[in-house]
Short mmCIF file of the C-alpha atoms (twelve columns), coordinates in Angstrom:
data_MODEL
# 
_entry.id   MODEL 
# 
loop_
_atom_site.group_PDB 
_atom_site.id 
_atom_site.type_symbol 
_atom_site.label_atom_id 
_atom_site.label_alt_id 
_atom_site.label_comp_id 
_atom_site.label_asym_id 
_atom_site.label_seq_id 
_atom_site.Cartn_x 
_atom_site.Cartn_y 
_atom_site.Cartn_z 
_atom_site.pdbx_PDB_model_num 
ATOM 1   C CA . UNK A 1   -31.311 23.140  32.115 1 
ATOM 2   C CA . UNK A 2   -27.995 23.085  30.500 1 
ATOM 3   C CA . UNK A 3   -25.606 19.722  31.761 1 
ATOM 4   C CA . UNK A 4   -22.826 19.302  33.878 1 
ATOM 5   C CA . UNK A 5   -20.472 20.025  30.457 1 
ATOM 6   C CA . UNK A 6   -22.164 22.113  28.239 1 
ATOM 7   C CA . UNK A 7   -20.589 24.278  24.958 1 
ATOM 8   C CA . UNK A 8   -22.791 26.160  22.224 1 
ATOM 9   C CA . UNK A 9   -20.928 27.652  19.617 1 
ATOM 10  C CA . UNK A 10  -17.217 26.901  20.192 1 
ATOM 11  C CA . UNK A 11  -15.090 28.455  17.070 1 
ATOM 12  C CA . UNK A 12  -11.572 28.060  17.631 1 
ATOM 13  C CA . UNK A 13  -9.147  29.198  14.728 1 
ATOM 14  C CA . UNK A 14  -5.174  28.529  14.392 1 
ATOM 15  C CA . UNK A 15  -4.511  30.647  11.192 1 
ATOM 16  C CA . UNK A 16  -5.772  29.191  7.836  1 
ATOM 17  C CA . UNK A 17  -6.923  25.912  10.174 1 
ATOM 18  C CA . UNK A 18  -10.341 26.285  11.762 1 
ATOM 19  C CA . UNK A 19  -10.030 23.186  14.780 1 
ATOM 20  C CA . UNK A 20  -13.567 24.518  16.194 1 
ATOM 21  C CA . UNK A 21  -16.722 25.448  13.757 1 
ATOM 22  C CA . UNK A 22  -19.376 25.807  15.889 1 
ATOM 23  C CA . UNK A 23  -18.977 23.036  18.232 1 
ATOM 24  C CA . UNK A 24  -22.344 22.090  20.088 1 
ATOM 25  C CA . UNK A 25  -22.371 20.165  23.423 1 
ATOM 26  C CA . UNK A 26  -24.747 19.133  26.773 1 
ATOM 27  C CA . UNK A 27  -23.597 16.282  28.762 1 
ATOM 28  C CA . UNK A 28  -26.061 15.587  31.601 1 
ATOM 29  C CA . UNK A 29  -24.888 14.849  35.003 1 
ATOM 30  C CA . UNK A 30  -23.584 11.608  36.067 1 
ATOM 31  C CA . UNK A 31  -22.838 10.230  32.383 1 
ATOM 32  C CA . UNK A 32  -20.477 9.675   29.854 1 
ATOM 33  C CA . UNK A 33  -19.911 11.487  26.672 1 
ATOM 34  C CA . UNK A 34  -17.755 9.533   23.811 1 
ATOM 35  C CA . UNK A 35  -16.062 12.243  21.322 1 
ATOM 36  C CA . UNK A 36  -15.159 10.743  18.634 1 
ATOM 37  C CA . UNK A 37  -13.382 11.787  15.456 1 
ATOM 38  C CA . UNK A 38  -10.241 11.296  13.555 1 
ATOM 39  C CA . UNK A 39  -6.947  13.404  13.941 1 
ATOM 40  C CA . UNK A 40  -7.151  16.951  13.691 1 
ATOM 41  C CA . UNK A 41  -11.037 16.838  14.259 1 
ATOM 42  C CA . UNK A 42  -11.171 19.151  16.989 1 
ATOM 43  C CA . UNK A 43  -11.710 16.901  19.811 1 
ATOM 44  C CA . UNK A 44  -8.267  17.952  21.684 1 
ATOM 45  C CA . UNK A 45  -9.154  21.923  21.189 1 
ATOM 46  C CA . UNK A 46  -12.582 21.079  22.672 1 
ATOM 47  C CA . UNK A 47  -10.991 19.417  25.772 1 
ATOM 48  C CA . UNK A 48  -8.622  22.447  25.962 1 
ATOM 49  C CA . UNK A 49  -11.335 25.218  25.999 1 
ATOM 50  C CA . UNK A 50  -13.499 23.169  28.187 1 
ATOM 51  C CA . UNK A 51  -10.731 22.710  30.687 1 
ATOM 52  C CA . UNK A 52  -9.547  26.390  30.581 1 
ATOM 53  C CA . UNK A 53  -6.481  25.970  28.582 1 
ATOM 54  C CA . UNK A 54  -7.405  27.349  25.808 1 
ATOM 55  C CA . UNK A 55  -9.790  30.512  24.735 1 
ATOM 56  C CA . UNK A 56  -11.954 30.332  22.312 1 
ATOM 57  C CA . UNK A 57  -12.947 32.844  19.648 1 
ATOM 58  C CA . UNK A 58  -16.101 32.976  20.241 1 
ATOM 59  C CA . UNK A 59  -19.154 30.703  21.301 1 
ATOM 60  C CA . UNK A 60  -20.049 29.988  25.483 1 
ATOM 61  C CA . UNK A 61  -19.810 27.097  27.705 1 
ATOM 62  C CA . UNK A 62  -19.937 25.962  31.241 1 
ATOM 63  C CA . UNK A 63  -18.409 23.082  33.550 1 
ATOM 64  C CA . UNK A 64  -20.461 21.942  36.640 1 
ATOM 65  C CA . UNK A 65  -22.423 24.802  36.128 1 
ATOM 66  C CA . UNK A 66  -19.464 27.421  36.225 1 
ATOM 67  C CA . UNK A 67  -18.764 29.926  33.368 1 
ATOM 68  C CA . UNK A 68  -15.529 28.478  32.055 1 
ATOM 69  C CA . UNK A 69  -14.559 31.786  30.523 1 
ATOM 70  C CA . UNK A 70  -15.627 34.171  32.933 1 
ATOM 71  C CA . UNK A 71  -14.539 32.046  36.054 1 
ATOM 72  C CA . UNK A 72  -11.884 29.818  34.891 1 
ATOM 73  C CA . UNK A 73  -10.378 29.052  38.582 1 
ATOM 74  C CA . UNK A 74  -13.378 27.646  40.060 1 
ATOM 75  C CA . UNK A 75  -13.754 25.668  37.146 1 
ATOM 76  C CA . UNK A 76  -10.102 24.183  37.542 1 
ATOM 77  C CA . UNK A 77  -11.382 23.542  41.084 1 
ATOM 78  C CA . UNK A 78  -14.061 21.391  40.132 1 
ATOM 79  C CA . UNK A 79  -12.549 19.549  37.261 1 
ATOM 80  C CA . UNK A 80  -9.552  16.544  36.693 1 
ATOM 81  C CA . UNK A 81  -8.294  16.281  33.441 1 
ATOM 82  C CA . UNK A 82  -6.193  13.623  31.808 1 
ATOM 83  C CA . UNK A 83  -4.223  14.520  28.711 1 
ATOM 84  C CA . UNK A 84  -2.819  12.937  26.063 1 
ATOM 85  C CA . UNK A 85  0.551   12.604  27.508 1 
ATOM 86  C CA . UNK A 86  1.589   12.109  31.011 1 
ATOM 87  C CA . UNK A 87  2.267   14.784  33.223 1 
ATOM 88  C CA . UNK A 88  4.249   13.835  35.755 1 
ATOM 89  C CA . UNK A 89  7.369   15.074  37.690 1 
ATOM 90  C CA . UNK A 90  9.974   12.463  36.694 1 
ATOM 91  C CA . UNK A 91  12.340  13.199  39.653 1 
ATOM 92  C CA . UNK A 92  9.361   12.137  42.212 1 
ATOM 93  C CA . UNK A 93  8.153   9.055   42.658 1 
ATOM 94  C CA . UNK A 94  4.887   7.789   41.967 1 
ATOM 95  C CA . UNK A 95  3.776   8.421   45.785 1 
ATOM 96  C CA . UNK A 96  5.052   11.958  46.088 1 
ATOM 97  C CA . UNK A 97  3.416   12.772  42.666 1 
ATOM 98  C CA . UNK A 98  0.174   11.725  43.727 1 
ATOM 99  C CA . UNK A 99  0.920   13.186  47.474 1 
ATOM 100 C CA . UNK A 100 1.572   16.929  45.815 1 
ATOM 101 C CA . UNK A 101 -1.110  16.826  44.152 1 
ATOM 102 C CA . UNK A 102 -3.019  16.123  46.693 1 
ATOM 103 C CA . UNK A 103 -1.540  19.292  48.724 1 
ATOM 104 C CA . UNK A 104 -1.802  21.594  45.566 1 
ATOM 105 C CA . UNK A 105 -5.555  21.337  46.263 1 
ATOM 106 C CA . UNK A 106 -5.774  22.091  49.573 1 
ATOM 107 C CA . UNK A 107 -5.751  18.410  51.150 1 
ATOM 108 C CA . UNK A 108 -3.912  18.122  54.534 1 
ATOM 109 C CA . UNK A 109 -0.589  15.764  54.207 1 
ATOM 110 C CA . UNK A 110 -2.595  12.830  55.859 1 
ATOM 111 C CA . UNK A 111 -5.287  13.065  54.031 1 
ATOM 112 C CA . UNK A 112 -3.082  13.403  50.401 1 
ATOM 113 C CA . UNK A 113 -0.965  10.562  51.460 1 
ATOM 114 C CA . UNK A 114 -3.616  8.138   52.391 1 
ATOM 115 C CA . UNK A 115 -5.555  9.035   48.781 1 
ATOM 116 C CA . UNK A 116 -2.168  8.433   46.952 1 
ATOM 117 C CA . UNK A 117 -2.065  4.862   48.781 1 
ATOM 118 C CA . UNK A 118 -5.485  4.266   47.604 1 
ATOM 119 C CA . UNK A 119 -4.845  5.214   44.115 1 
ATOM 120 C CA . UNK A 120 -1.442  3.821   43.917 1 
ATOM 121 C CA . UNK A 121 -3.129  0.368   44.240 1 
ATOM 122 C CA . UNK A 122 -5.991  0.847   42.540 1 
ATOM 123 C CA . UNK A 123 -3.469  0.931   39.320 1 
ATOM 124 C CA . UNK A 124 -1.308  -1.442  40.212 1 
ATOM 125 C CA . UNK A 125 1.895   1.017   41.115 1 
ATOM 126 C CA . UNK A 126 1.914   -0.346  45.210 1 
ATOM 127 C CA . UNK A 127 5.067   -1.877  43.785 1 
ATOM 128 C CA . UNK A 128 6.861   1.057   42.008 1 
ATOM 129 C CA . UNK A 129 5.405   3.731   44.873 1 
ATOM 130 C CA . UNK A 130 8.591   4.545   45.608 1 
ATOM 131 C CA . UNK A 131 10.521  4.841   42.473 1 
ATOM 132 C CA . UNK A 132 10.896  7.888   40.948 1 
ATOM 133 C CA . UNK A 133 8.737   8.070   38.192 1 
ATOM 134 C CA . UNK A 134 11.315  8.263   35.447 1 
ATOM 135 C CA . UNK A 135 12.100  4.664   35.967 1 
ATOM 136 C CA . UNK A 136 8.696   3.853   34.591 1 
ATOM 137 C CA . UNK A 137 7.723   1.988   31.774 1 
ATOM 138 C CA . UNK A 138 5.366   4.422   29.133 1 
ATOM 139 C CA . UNK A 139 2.308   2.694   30.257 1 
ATOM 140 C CA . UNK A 140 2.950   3.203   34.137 1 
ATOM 141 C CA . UNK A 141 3.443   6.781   33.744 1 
ATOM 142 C CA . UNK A 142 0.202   6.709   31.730 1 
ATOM 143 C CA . UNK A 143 -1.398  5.068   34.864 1 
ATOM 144 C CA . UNK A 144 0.345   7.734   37.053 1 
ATOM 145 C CA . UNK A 145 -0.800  10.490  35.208 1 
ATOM 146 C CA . UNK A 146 -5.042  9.292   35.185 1 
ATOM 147 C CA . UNK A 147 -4.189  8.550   38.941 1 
ATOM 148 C CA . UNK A 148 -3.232  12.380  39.478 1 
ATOM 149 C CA . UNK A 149 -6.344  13.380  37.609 1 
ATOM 150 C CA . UNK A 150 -8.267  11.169  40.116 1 
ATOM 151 C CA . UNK A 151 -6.548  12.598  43.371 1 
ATOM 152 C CA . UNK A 152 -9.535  14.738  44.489 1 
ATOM 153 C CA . UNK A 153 -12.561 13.111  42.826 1 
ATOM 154 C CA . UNK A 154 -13.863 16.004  41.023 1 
ATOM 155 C CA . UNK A 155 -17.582 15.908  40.054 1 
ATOM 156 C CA . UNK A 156 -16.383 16.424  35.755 1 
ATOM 157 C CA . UNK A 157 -13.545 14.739  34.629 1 
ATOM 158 C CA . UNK A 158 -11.712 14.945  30.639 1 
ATOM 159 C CA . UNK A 159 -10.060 11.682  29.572 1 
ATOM 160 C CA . UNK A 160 -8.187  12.956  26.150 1 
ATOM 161 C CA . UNK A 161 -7.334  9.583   24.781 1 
ATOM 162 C CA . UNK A 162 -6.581  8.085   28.315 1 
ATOM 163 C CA . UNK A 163 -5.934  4.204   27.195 1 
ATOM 164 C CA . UNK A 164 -3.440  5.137   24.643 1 
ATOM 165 C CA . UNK A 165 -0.334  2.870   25.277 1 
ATOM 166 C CA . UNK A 166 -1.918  0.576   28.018 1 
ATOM 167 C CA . UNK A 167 -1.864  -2.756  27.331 1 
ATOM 168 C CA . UNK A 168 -5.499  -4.475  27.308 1 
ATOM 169 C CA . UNK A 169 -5.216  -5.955  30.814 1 
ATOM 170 C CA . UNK A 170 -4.277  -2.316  31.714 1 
ATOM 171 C CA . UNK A 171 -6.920  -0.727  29.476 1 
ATOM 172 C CA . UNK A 172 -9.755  -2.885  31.227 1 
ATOM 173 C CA . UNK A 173 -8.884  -1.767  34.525 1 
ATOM 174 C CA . UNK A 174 -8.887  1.642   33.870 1 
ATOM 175 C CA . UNK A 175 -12.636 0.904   31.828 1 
ATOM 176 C CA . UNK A 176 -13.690 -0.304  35.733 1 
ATOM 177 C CA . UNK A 177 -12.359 2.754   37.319 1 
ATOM 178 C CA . UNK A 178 -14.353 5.026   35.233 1 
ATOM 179 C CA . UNK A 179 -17.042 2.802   35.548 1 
ATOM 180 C CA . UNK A 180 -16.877 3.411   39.373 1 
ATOM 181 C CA . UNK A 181 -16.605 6.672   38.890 1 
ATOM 182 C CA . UNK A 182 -19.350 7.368   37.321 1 
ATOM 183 C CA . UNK A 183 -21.939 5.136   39.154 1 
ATOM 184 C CA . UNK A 184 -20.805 7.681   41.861 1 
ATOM 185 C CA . UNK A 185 -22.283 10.847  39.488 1 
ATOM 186 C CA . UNK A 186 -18.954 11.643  38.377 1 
ATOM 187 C CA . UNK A 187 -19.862 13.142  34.632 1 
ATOM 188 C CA . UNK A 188 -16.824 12.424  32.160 1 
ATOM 189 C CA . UNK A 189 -16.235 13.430  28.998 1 
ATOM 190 C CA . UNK A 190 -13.995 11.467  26.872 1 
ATOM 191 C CA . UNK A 191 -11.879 11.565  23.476 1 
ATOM 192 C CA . UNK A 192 -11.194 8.201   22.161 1 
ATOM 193 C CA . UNK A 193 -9.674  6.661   19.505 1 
ATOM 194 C CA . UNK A 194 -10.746 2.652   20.455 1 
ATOM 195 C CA . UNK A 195 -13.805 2.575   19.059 1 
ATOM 196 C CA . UNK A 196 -14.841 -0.436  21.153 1 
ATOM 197 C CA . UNK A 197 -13.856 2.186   24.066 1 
ATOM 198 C CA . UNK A 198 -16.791 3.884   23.795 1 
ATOM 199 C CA . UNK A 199 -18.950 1.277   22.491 1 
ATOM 200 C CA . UNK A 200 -18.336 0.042   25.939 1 
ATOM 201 C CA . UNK A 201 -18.306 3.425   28.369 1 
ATOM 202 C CA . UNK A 202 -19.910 6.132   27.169 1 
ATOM 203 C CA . UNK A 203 -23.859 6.752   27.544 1 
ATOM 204 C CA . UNK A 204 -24.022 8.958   24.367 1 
ATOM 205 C CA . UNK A 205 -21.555 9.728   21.237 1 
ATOM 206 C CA . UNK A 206 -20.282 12.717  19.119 1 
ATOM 207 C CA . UNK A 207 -18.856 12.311  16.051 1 
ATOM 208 C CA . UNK A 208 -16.558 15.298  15.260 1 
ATOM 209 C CA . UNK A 209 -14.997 15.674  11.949 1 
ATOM 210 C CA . UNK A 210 -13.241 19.380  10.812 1 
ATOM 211 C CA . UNK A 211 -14.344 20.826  13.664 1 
ATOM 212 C CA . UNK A 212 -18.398 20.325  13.528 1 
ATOM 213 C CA . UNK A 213 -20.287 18.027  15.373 1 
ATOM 214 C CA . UNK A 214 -21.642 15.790  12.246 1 
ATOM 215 C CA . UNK A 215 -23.404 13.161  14.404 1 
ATOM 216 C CA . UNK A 216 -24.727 12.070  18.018 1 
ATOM 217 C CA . UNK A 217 -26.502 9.626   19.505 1 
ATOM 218 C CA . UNK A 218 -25.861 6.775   21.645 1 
ATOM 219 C CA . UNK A 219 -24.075 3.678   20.470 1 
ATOM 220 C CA . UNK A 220 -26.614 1.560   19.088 1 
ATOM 221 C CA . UNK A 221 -28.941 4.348   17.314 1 
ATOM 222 C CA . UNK A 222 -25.344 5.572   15.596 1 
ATOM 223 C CA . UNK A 223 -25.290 1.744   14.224 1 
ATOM 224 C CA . UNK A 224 -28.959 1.682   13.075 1 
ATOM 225 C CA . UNK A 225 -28.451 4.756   11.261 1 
ATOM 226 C CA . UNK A 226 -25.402 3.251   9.479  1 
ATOM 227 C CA . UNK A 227 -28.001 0.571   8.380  1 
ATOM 228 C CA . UNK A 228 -28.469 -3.095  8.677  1 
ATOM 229 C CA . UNK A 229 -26.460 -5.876  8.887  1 
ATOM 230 C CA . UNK A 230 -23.097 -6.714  7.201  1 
ATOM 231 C CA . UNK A 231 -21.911 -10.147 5.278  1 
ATOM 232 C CA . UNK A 232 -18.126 -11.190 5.893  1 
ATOM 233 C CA . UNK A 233 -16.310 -13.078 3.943  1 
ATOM 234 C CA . UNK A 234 -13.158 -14.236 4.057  1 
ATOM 235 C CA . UNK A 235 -11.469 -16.496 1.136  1 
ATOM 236 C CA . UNK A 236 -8.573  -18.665 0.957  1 
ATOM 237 C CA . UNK A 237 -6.769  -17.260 -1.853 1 
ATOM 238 C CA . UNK A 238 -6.242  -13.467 -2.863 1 
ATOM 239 C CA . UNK A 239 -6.753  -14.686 -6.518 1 
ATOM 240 C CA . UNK A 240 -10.360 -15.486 -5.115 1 
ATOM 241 C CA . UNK A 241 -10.785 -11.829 -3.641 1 
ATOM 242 C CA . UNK A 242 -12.176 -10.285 -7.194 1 
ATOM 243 C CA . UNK A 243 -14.851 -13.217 -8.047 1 
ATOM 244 C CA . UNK A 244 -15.957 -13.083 -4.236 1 
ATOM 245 C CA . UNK A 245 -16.331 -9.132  -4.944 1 
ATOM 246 C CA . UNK A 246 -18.922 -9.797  -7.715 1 
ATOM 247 C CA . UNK A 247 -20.675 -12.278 -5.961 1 
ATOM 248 C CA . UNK A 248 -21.433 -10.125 -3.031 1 
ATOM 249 C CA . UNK A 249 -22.011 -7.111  -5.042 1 
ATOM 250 C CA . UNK A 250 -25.052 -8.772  -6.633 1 
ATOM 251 C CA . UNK A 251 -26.804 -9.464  -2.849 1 
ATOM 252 C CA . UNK A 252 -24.469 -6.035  -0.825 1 
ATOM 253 C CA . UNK A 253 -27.194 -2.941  -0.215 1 
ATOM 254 C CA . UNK A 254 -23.495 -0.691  -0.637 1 
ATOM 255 C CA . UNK A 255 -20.228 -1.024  -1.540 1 
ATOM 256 C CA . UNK A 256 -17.997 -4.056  -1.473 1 
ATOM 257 C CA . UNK A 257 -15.303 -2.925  1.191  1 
ATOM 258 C CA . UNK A 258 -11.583 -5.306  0.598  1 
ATOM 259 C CA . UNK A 259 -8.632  -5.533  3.592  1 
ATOM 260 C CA . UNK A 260 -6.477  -7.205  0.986  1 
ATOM 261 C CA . UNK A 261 -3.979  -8.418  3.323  1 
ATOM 262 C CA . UNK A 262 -6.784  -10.217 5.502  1 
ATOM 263 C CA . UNK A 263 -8.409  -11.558 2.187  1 
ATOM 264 C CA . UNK A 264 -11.690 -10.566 3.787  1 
ATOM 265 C CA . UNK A 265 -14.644 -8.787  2.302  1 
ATOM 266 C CA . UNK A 266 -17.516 -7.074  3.678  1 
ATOM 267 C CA . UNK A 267 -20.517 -5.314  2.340  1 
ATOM 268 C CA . UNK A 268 -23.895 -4.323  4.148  1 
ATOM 269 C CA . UNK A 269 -27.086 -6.499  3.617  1 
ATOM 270 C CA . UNK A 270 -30.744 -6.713  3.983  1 
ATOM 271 C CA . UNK A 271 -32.237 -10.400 4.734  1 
ATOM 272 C CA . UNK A 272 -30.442 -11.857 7.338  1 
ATOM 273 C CA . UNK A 273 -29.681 -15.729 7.785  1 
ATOM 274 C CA . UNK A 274 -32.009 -16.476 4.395  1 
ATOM 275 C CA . UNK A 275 -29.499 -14.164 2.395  1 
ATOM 276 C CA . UNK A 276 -26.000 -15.494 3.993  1 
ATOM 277 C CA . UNK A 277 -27.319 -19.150 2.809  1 
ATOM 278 C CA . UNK A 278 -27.859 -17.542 -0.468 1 
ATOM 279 C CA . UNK A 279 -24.590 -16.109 -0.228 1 
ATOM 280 C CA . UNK A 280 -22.721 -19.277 0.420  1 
ATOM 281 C CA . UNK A 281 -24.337 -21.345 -2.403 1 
ATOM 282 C CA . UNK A 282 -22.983 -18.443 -4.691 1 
ATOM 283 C CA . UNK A 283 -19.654 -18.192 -3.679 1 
ATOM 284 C CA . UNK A 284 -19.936 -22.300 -3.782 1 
ATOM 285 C CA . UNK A 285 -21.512 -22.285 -7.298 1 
ATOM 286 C CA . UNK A 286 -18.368 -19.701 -8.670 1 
ATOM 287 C CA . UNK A 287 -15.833 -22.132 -6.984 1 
ATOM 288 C CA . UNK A 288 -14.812 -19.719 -4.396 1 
ATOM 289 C CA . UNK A 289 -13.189 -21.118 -1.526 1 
ATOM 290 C CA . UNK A 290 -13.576 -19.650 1.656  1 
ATOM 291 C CA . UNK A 291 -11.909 -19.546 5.600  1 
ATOM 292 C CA . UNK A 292 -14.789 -17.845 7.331  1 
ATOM 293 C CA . UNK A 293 -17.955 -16.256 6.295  1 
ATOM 294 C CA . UNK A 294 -20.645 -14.555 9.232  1 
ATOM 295 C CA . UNK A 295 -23.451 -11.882 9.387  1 
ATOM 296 C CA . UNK A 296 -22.909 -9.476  11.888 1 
ATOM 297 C CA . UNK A 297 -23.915 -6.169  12.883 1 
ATOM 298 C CA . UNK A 298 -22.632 -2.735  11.648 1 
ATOM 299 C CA . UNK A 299 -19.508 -1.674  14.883 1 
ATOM 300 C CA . UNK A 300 -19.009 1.614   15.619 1 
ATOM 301 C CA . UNK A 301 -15.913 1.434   13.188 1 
ATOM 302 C CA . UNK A 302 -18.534 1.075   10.674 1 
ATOM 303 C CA . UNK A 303 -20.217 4.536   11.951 1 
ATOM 304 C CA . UNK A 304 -16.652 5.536   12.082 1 
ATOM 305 C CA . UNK A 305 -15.854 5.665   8.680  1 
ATOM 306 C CA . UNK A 306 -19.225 5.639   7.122  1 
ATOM 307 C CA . UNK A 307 -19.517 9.365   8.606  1 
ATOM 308 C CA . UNK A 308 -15.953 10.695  7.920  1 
ATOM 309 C CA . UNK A 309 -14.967 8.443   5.169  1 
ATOM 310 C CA . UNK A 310 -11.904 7.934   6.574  1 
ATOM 311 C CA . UNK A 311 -10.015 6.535   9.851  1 
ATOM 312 C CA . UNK A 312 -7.420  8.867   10.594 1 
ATOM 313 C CA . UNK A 313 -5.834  12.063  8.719  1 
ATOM 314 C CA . UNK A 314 -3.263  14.950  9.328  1 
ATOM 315 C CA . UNK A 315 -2.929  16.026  12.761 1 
ATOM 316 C CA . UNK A 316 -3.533  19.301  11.391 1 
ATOM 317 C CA . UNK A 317 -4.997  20.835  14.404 1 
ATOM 318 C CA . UNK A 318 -2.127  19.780  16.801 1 
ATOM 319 C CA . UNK A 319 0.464   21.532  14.289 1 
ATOM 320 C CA . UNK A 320 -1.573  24.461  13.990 1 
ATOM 321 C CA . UNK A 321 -1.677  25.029  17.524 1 
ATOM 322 C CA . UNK A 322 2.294   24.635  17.308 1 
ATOM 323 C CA . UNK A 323 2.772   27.349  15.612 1 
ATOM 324 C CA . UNK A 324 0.259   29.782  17.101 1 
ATOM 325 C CA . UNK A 325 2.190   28.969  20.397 1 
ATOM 326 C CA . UNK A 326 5.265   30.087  18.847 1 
# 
């Protein structure tokens, strides 16, 4: 039985730029899905079609059970969403932002102004209530705008990059509202960039990259299938960064990766605390001198790039959708 999100076949073309190629998804009810992927991946077009915003060429899916392209109001009815950007009135406050949206589905004005209350404390805007919301700081109306999304509780909520521009205090907050939200059966789906994010919230992973669905699993098999553990080394000197290099490419299972301006070196392993002593009396033996050295395991960043080779690219997805708009 499909999940409470589920998408087989997604294509979504802008042009020459194909965001969606066959995207493939089935979140089960009452968990978290992390979609992961650098810019122009796909992840905001698969938000968009999920949520009704967007049609896509071909390819099916369905929200809490609802055909989102044959019955695209009930699915708005049973979904919150959360975009990248705030959107808020300005020229309300916080508390009659939260209050109309409360009245836009259906909830009687004591009802909608007793939730906004709730919610108004629950991210720290009790304060600011009152204000209109154009006063705010960026990351207030960032807290606004996921308080909106949460007005009616909706069984499936989309998070598109909700902690961007919180600070961490902020960030953590929101990581215990979802976390709420979900031990009530709330099932989210979530596009991320903080890889920690979803090391931390989400119950399974997609990796996305060109539009495809190149990987899944949850957190800890993506790791093991990045492989083993990783040496890291930093040295004192940059002139010490090329013999340090050598010395772990003789014990590395891969290649030697170098953040120059942190002098620190890191390279996957096989052996464990035997190896890292071996790797010290090396280093020791060639005169290197270094700050830190540690064995850890691989992070999701580690999936991260060893999947897409890269961190971040174009935003070629967002401008192609630009210009079919126009």
């Amino acid at each position: 039985m499909p999940g409470a999100i589920y998408a087989e076949g997604l294509v979504k073309t802008f042009g020459d730029v194909k965001a969606l190629d066959g995207v493939d998804l089935d979140v089960p009810e009452g968990t978290v899905l992390g979609l992961l992927g650098p810019n122009g991946a796909g992840k905001t077009t698969t938000v968009r079609v999920l949520t009704t915003l967007l049609q896509p060429d071909s390819g099916r899916a369905t929200v809490a059970g609802i055909d989102v392209l044959k019955h695209p109001n009930e699915v708005r009815r049973a979904i919150g969403l959360s975009g990248q950007f705030a959107a808020v009135d300005e020229y309300l406050t916080g508390r009659e932002n939260l209050q109309m949206v409360g009245q836009l589905y259906q909830m009687k004005a004591k009802e909608a102004k007793a939730r906004a209350g709730e919610l108004l404390d629950k991210f720290n805007l009790a304060d600011a209530a009152d204000r209109p919301a154009k006063t705010y700081s960026g990351g207030m109306r960032r807290r606004l705008d996921l308080a909106a999304a949460l007005v009616v509780s909706p069984p499936v909520m989309f998070m598109d990059e909700p902690t961007t521009g919180l600070d961490p205090r902020n960030r953590q907050q929101l990581w215990e509202v979802i976390q709420e939200l979900v031990a009530g059966g709330t099932t989210l789906l979530l596009t991320t960039q903080y890889l920690e994010e979803a090391d931390h919230l989400a119950h399974d992973i997609c990796v996305v990259d060109h539009g495809r669905v190149i990987e899944r699993g949850t957190a800890d098999q993506l790791k093991a299938r990045t492989g083993g553990e990783r040496v890291e080394v930093v040295v004192h000197q940059h002139e010490e960064i090329e013999p340090a290099r050598a010395v772990l490419a003789g014990f590395g299972k891969g290649e030697v990766a170098v953040a120059e301006h942190t002098r620190k070196l890191t390279v996957p392993v096989t052996g464990g605390a035997k190896l890292l002593a071996e790797v010290i009396r090396e280093l020791d033996n060639r005169g290197v001198e270094i700050d830190d050295i540690g064995l850890r395991r691989p992070t999701l960043d580690d999936v991260f790039i060893s999947l897409t080779g890269h961190v971040a690219e174009q935003k070629e997805e967002e401008e192609a959708e630009k210009e079919e708009a126009k």
